[in-house]
Amino acid sequence: VAMAATRSVMRAVRVFEFGGPEVLKLQSDVLVPVPKENQVLIKVHACGVNPVETYIRSGTYARKPALPYTPGSDVAGVIESVGEHVTAFKKGDRVFTLETVSGGYAEYAVAAANRVFPLPDKLDFRQGAAIGVPYFTAYRALFQKGCAKAGESVLVHGASGGVGLAACQIARACGLKVLGTAGTEEGMNVILRNGAHQAFNHRDPNYTERIKACTGPGGVDIIIEMLSNVNLDADLQLLSCTGRVMVVGCRGRIEINPRDTMSKESSIIGVSLFLATEEERHECATAVLDGIEAGWLKPVVGLEYPLEKVAKAHEDIICSSGARGKMVLLL
């Protein structure tokens, strides 16, 4: 009797219940997923860690995956195999993803072929894992939702993390005046090396006055906001006439005075990459791939963790004193 082919197993992080970082369980006997039609299987070399993954894991986020699941969307690695009808990729291609079907915190991940992009040789896998969510989100916030134009000014609030640095690089390349904030001296230096014209320490009690002195009476045209539950009220004071705050990140509630929006006809606009249309994603991808080719898109990798330390990574991304680039898991 012919034996059924045995499927190989891999190490992967699994979440069986929502909760704190301790619910992330590394298992070594997870079946390697099989790509269906229009999907690819990737041998993962690195996977980005995004704050949203900690919110989803805690069970407090609007989107709740079915349990158990493997977190992770931004992987970089090498195509292991392709499903039916996939012509854009072949075994051995270096790629990065915007999202995965099976979860990125694993040795292998399945992704839809239209969420996978070629990773040029000039970037390593760690950098490849820092592209997807941060750069697509930053581009969407600046242009698709924020309608940014060359010559305008942008303040990136919390600019030393993955999305923040992406926003600084993109905005600078597209002719905006770029201001950024960070919580440490090191973070401020990273911002200045990655496109910001000026950096401010948001732990300095007078930092908003310093920003006002820099922008003059006109104010700032666009604010990319990573922590709106802390900064939104102050942001409204910094805006120009018809200025807009792009809400990229939030960890709770905040009280504001809506009159502050009336006096300048300013806008508060939420940003969710999850809601992007196919056309919008294609536009983001085109801009990102062009940026890599032109050489100004250079992901900054921050803290690196092995898969065994995934719970520590989830703790650090929320509790650390200041980001310095994109957090990644290495496999």
Short mmCIF file of C-alpha atoms in Angstrom, two decimals:
data_model
loop_
_atom_site.label_atom_id
_atom_site.label_comp_id
_atom_site.label_asym_id
_atom_site.label_seq_id
_atom_site.Cartn_x
_atom_site.Cartn_y
_atom_site.Cartn_z
CA VAL A 1 0.00 0.00 0.00
CA ALA A 2 1.41 3.42 -0.95
CA MET A 3 2.14 5.58 2.07
CA ALA A 4 0.59 9.04 2.15
CA ALA A 5 3.20 11.74 1.77
CA THR A 6 4.07 13.17 5.19
CA ARG A 7 3.88 16.93 5.48
CA SER A 8 6.83 18.55 7.14
CA VAL A 9 6.54 20.58 10.33
CA MET A 10 7.97 23.94 11.35
CA ARG A 11 8.39 26.26 14.30
CA ALA A 12 5.66 28.88 14.54
CA VAL A 13 4.15 31.15 17.17
CA ARG A 14 0.54 30.28 17.99
CA VAL A 15 -2.06 32.22 19.96
CA PHE A 16 -4.77 30.03 21.55
CA GLU A 17 -6.42 32.75 23.67
CA PHE A 18 -6.40 36.55 23.69
CA GLY A 19 -4.34 38.19 26.44
CA GLY A 20 -0.92 39.54 27.38
CA PRO A 21 2.40 38.73 25.64
CA GLU A 22 2.51 35.40 27.53
CA VAL A 23 -0.23 33.96 25.26
CA LEU A 24 2.30 33.84 22.39
CA LYS A 25 3.36 30.16 22.32
CA LEU A 26 6.29 28.98 20.20
CA GLN A 27 5.55 25.48 18.90
CA SER A 28 7.85 23.22 16.91
CA ASP A 29 5.28 20.83 15.45
CA VAL A 30 3.13 23.15 13.31
CA LEU A 31 2.38 21.81 9.84
CA VAL A 32 4.03 23.76 7.01
CA PRO A 33 1.13 25.37 5.10
CA VAL A 34 0.50 24.53 1.44
CA PRO A 35 -0.08 27.36 -1.04
CA LYS A 36 -3.43 27.25 -2.83
CA GLU A 37 -4.08 28.87 -6.21
CA ASN A 38 -2.73 32.42 -6.53
CA GLN A 39 -0.69 31.90 -3.35
CA VAL A 40 3.00 31.38 -2.62
CA LEU A 41 4.90 29.65 0.20
CA ILE A 42 7.79 31.70 1.59
CA LYS A 43 10.71 30.49 3.69
CA VAL A 44 10.77 33.32 6.23
CA HIS A 45 14.11 34.94 7.11
CA ALA A 46 12.72 37.92 9.03
CA CYS A 47 9.31 39.19 10.13
CA GLY A 48 8.40 42.72 11.20
CA VAL A 49 6.63 43.35 14.51
CA ASN A 50 3.90 46.03 14.37
CA PRO A 51 2.08 47.64 17.33
CA VAL A 52 -1.27 46.59 15.83
CA GLU A 53 -0.26 42.93 16.32
CA THR A 54 -0.13 43.52 20.09
CA TYR A 55 -3.63 45.06 20.05
CA ILE A 56 -5.02 42.12 18.07
CA ARG A 57 -3.31 39.63 20.41
CA SER A 58 -4.82 41.34 23.48
CA GLY A 59 -8.35 40.89 22.07
CA THR A 60 -9.16 44.60 22.40
CA TYR A 61 -8.90 45.41 18.69
CA ALA A 62 -11.84 45.78 16.29
CA ARG A 63 -10.59 42.84 14.21
CA LYS A 64 -10.37 39.50 16.01
CA PRO A 65 -8.89 36.54 14.12
CA ALA A 66 -10.30 33.07 14.70
CA LEU A 67 -8.28 31.19 17.35
CA PRO A 68 -5.75 29.70 17.24
CA TYR A 69 -3.75 31.89 14.88
CA THR A 70 -0.19 32.95 14.05
CA PRO A 71 0.46 36.73 14.09
CA GLY A 72 2.62 38.62 11.60
CA SER A 73 2.15 40.22 8.20
CA ASP A 74 5.49 41.74 7.09
CA VAL A 75 7.79 38.89 6.16
CA ALA A 76 10.90 38.82 4.02
CA GLY A 77 12.37 35.63 2.68
CA VAL A 78 12.66 33.31 -0.30
CA ILE A 79 9.89 31.69 -2.35
CA GLU A 80 9.78 27.98 -1.48
CA SER A 81 6.93 26.99 -3.81
CA VAL A 82 4.05 28.56 -5.73
CA GLY A 83 0.39 27.60 -6.09
CA GLU A 84 -1.54 27.28 -9.36
CA HIS A 85 -1.77 30.29 -11.70
CA VAL A 86 1.19 32.09 -10.05
CA THR A 87 3.45 33.42 -12.81
CA ALA A 88 5.08 36.44 -11.15
CA PHE A 89 7.27 34.38 -8.79
CA LYS A 90 9.29 31.17 -8.81
CA LYS A 91 11.18 29.09 -6.24
CA GLY A 92 14.28 30.95 -5.04
CA ASP A 93 13.00 34.52 -5.57
CA ARG A 94 13.75 37.02 -2.78
CA VAL A 95 10.50 38.71 -1.68
CA PHE A 96 8.75 40.79 0.97
CA THR A 97 5.04 40.79 1.85
CA LEU A 98 2.39 43.27 2.89
CA GLU A 99 0.34 40.57 4.60
CA THR A 100 0.21 36.80 4.97
CA VAL A 101 -2.56 34.22 5.00
CA SER A 102 -1.00 31.82 7.52
CA GLY A 103 0.91 34.27 9.78
CA GLY A 104 4.45 35.61 9.63
CA TYR A 105 5.87 34.62 13.04
CA ALA A 106 6.86 31.25 11.58
CA GLU A 107 9.57 29.50 9.57
CA TYR A 108 7.25 29.31 6.54
CA ALA A 109 4.33 31.51 5.57
CA VAL A 110 1.71 31.43 2.83
CA ALA A 111 0.75 34.74 1.21
CA ALA A 112 -1.50 35.80 -1.66
CA ALA A 113 0.72 36.46 -4.69
CA ASN A 114 -0.71 39.98 -5.10
CA ARG A 115 0.50 40.87 -1.57
CA VAL A 116 4.07 39.78 -2.37
CA PHE A 117 6.75 41.97 -3.96
CA PRO A 118 10.29 41.41 -5.22
CA LEU A 119 13.01 42.30 -2.69
CA PRO A 120 15.96 43.93 -4.49
CA ASP A 121 19.47 42.69 -3.66
CA LYS A 122 20.43 46.10 -2.23
CA LEU A 123 18.20 45.43 0.80
CA ASP A 124 18.75 42.56 3.25
CA PHE A 125 15.96 40.40 4.70
CA ARG A 126 15.83 42.42 7.95
CA GLN A 127 15.16 45.55 5.89
CA GLY A 128 12.68 43.64 3.73
CA ALA A 129 10.66 42.82 6.86
CA ALA A 130 10.52 46.57 7.65
CA ILE A 131 8.84 47.67 4.40
CA GLY A 132 5.25 46.37 4.17
CA VAL A 133 2.98 47.88 6.82
CA PRO A 134 5.21 50.89 7.71
CA TYR A 135 5.82 52.24 4.19
CA PHE A 136 2.36 51.46 2.81
CA THR A 137 0.78 53.10 5.88
CA ALA A 138 3.04 56.17 5.65
CA TYR A 139 2.32 56.62 1.93
CA ARG A 140 -1.43 56.20 2.50
CA ALA A 141 -1.42 58.70 5.39
CA LEU A 142 0.57 61.32 3.48
CA PHE A 143 -0.92 61.12 -0.01
CA GLN A 144 -4.04 58.97 -0.29
CA LYS A 145 -5.69 60.42 2.84
CA GLY A 146 -3.60 63.52 3.66
CA CYS A 147 -3.36 64.89 0.09
CA ALA A 148 0.20 66.09 0.78
CA LYS A 149 1.84 68.33 -1.82
CA ALA A 150 5.43 69.37 -2.42
CA GLY A 151 6.13 72.60 -0.55
CA GLU A 152 3.82 71.75 2.36
CA SER A 153 5.13 71.06 5.86
CA VAL A 154 4.59 67.81 7.76
CA LEU A 155 5.14 67.03 11.45
CA VAL A 156 5.71 63.33 12.11
CA HIS A 157 4.80 62.76 15.75
CA GLY A 158 6.72 59.72 16.96
CA ALA A 159 9.00 59.71 13.95
CA SER A 160 11.65 57.25 15.12
CA GLY A 161 9.53 54.09 14.78
CA GLY A 162 8.82 52.06 11.64
CA VAL A 163 5.93 54.15 10.24
CA GLY A 164 7.51 57.41 11.41
CA LEU A 165 10.82 56.88 9.65
CA ALA A 166 8.99 55.70 6.52
CA ALA A 167 6.93 58.93 6.59
CA CYS A 168 10.09 61.05 6.98
CA GLN A 169 11.82 59.38 4.03
CA ILE A 170 8.77 59.53 1.74
CA ALA A 171 7.86 63.12 2.63
CA ARG A 172 11.43 64.36 2.13
CA ALA A 173 11.72 62.60 -1.23
CA CYS A 174 8.44 64.21 -2.34
CA GLY A 175 9.47 67.78 -1.53
CA LEU A 176 7.82 68.43 1.83
CA LYS A 177 9.39 70.27 4.76
CA VAL A 178 9.75 67.52 7.37
CA LEU A 179 9.67 67.99 11.15
CA GLY A 180 9.84 64.99 13.47
CA THR A 181 9.58 64.19 17.17
CA ALA A 182 11.22 61.42 19.19
CA GLY A 183 11.66 60.63 22.88
CA THR A 184 15.44 60.25 23.00
CA GLU A 185 18.57 61.96 21.69
CA GLU A 186 19.36 58.83 19.70
CA GLY A 187 15.85 58.81 18.21
CA MET A 188 16.22 62.45 17.16
CA ASN A 189 19.51 61.68 15.43
CA VAL A 190 17.93 58.76 13.55
CA ILE A 191 15.12 61.06 12.34
CA LEU A 192 17.60 63.69 11.10
CA ARG A 193 19.54 61.02 9.19
CA ASN A 194 16.33 59.84 7.51
CA GLY A 195 14.81 62.92 5.95
CA ALA A 196 13.72 65.25 8.76
CA HIS A 197 14.86 68.86 8.42
CA GLN A 198 14.42 69.34 12.17
CA ALA A 199 13.87 67.08 15.18
CA PHE A 200 12.20 67.81 18.51
CA ASN A 201 12.19 65.84 21.77
CA HIS A 202 8.56 65.26 22.77
CA ARG A 203 9.68 64.73 26.39
CA ASP A 204 10.75 68.38 26.55
CA PRO A 205 7.85 70.23 28.25
CA ASN A 206 8.22 73.17 25.85
CA TYR A 207 8.57 71.18 22.64
CA THR A 208 5.29 72.42 21.09
CA GLU A 209 6.50 76.01 21.57
CA ARG A 210 9.71 75.10 19.76
CA ILE A 211 7.70 73.64 16.87
CA LYS A 212 5.58 76.83 16.70
CA ALA A 213 8.76 78.92 16.63
CA CYS A 214 10.00 76.77 13.75
CA THR A 215 6.81 76.84 11.65
CA GLY A 216 5.98 80.48 12.34
CA PRO A 217 2.42 81.83 12.56
CA GLY A 218 1.34 79.69 9.59
CA GLY A 219 1.54 76.41 11.49
CA VAL A 220 2.10 72.96 10.04
CA ASP A 221 0.03 71.59 7.13
CA ILE A 222 -0.05 67.90 8.02
CA ILE A 223 0.61 65.96 11.23
CA ILE A 224 1.22 62.21 11.08
CA GLU A 225 0.11 61.09 14.55
CA MET A 226 1.21 57.77 16.12
CA LEU A 227 -0.14 58.41 19.64
CA SER A 228 -3.29 60.47 19.21
CA ASN A 229 -4.63 59.66 22.68
CA VAL A 230 -1.73 61.75 24.08
CA ASN A 231 -1.11 64.37 21.39
CA LEU A 232 -4.32 65.16 19.51
CA ASP A 233 -5.35 68.19 21.60
CA ALA A 234 -1.90 69.79 21.22
CA ASP A 235 -1.79 68.83 17.51
CA LEU A 236 -4.85 70.96 16.78
CA GLN A 237 -3.00 74.03 18.12
CA LEU A 238 -0.06 73.39 15.77
CA LEU A 239 -2.02 73.12 12.51
CA SER A 240 -2.19 75.67 9.71
CA CYS A 241 -5.47 76.83 8.15
CA THR A 242 -7.02 73.74 6.47
CA GLY A 243 -4.32 71.64 8.17
CA ARG A 244 -5.00 67.98 8.85
CA VAL A 245 -4.06 65.46 11.51
CA MET A 246 -3.67 61.93 10.19
CA VAL A 247 -4.47 59.47 13.00
CA VAL A 248 -2.20 56.46 12.41
CA GLY A 249 -1.96 55.21 16.00
CA CYS A 250 -4.04 55.47 19.18
CA ARG A 251 -4.02 53.68 22.53
CA GLY A 252 -7.06 55.16 24.24
CA ARG A 253 -9.37 58.16 24.60
CA ILE A 254 -8.60 61.89 24.65
CA GLU A 255 -10.61 65.05 25.23
CA ILE A 256 -10.40 67.80 22.58
CA ASN A 257 -12.24 71.04 21.90
CA PRO A 258 -13.92 70.79 18.46
CA ARG A 259 -13.81 74.59 18.27
CA ASP A 260 -10.09 74.22 17.57
CA THR A 261 -11.00 72.63 14.22
CA MET A 262 -13.54 75.37 13.37
CA SER A 263 -11.11 78.27 13.80
CA LYS A 264 -8.82 76.80 11.12
CA GLU A 265 -11.24 74.54 9.21
CA SER A 266 -8.81 71.76 10.06
CA SER A 267 -9.47 68.02 9.76
CA ILE A 268 -8.84 64.92 11.85
CA ILE A 269 -8.60 61.94 9.50
CA GLY A 270 -8.25 58.29 10.48
CA VAL A 271 -5.89 56.05 8.52
CA SER A 272 -6.31 52.28 8.15
CA LEU A 273 -4.22 50.33 5.67
CA PHE A 274 -6.72 47.48 6.16
CA LEU A 275 -9.36 49.52 4.28
CA ALA A 276 -7.20 50.30 1.23
CA THR A 277 -8.70 49.25 -2.10
CA GLU A 278 -6.82 47.07 -4.58
CA GLU A 279 -6.04 50.20 -6.65
CA GLU A 280 -4.77 52.08 -3.59
CA ARG A 281 -2.55 49.17 -2.58
CA HIS A 282 -1.17 49.05 -6.12
CA GLU A 283 -0.40 52.76 -5.96
CA CYS A 284 1.39 52.32 -2.60
CA ALA A 285 3.38 49.38 -3.98
CA THR A 286 4.45 51.32 -7.07
CA ALA A 287 5.63 54.27 -4.96
CA VAL A 288 7.49 51.98 -2.55
CA LEU A 289 9.24 49.94 -5.25
CA ASP A 290 10.21 53.17 -7.06
CA GLY A 291 11.65 54.50 -3.78
CA ILE A 292 13.78 51.39 -3.34
CA GLU A 293 15.04 51.66 -6.91
CA ALA A 294 15.79 55.40 -6.55
CA GLY A 295 17.69 54.69 -3.33
CA TRP A 296 15.87 56.98 -0.88
CA LEU A 297 13.76 54.21 0.61
CA LYS A 298 16.11 52.60 3.14
CA PRO A 299 14.35 50.82 6.01
CA VAL A 300 15.99 51.34 9.41
CA VAL A 301 16.01 48.16 11.47
CA GLY A 302 15.83 48.63 15.24
CA LEU A 303 15.64 45.90 17.86
CA GLU A 304 16.02 42.31 16.65
CA TYR A 305 14.70 39.21 18.43
CA PRO A 306 14.85 35.46 17.81
CA LEU A 307 11.45 33.72 17.56
CA GLU A 308 11.94 32.38 21.13
CA LYS A 309 11.86 35.96 22.46
CA VAL A 310 8.60 36.96 20.74
CA ALA A 311 6.81 37.74 24.04
CA LYS A 312 9.63 40.13 24.99
CA ALA A 313 9.33 41.82 21.58
CA HIS A 314 5.60 42.38 22.14
CA GLU A 315 6.30 43.81 25.59
CA ASP A 316 9.10 46.10 24.36
CA ILE A 317 7.24 47.56 21.36
CA ILE A 318 4.59 48.96 23.75
CA CYS A 319 6.71 49.73 26.83
CA SER A 320 10.15 50.79 25.53
CA SER A 321 11.38 54.33 26.14
CA GLY A 322 11.79 55.25 22.48
CA ALA A 323 11.86 53.51 19.12
CA ARG A 324 14.90 53.51 16.82
CA GLY A 325 13.66 51.88 13.67
CA LYS A 326 11.57 48.84 12.90
CA MET A 327 11.43 45.90 15.31
CA VAL A 328 12.00 42.51 13.63
CA LEU A 329 12.00 38.80 14.48
CA LEU A 330 14.87 36.85 12.93
CA LEU A 331 14.51 33.22 11.86
#
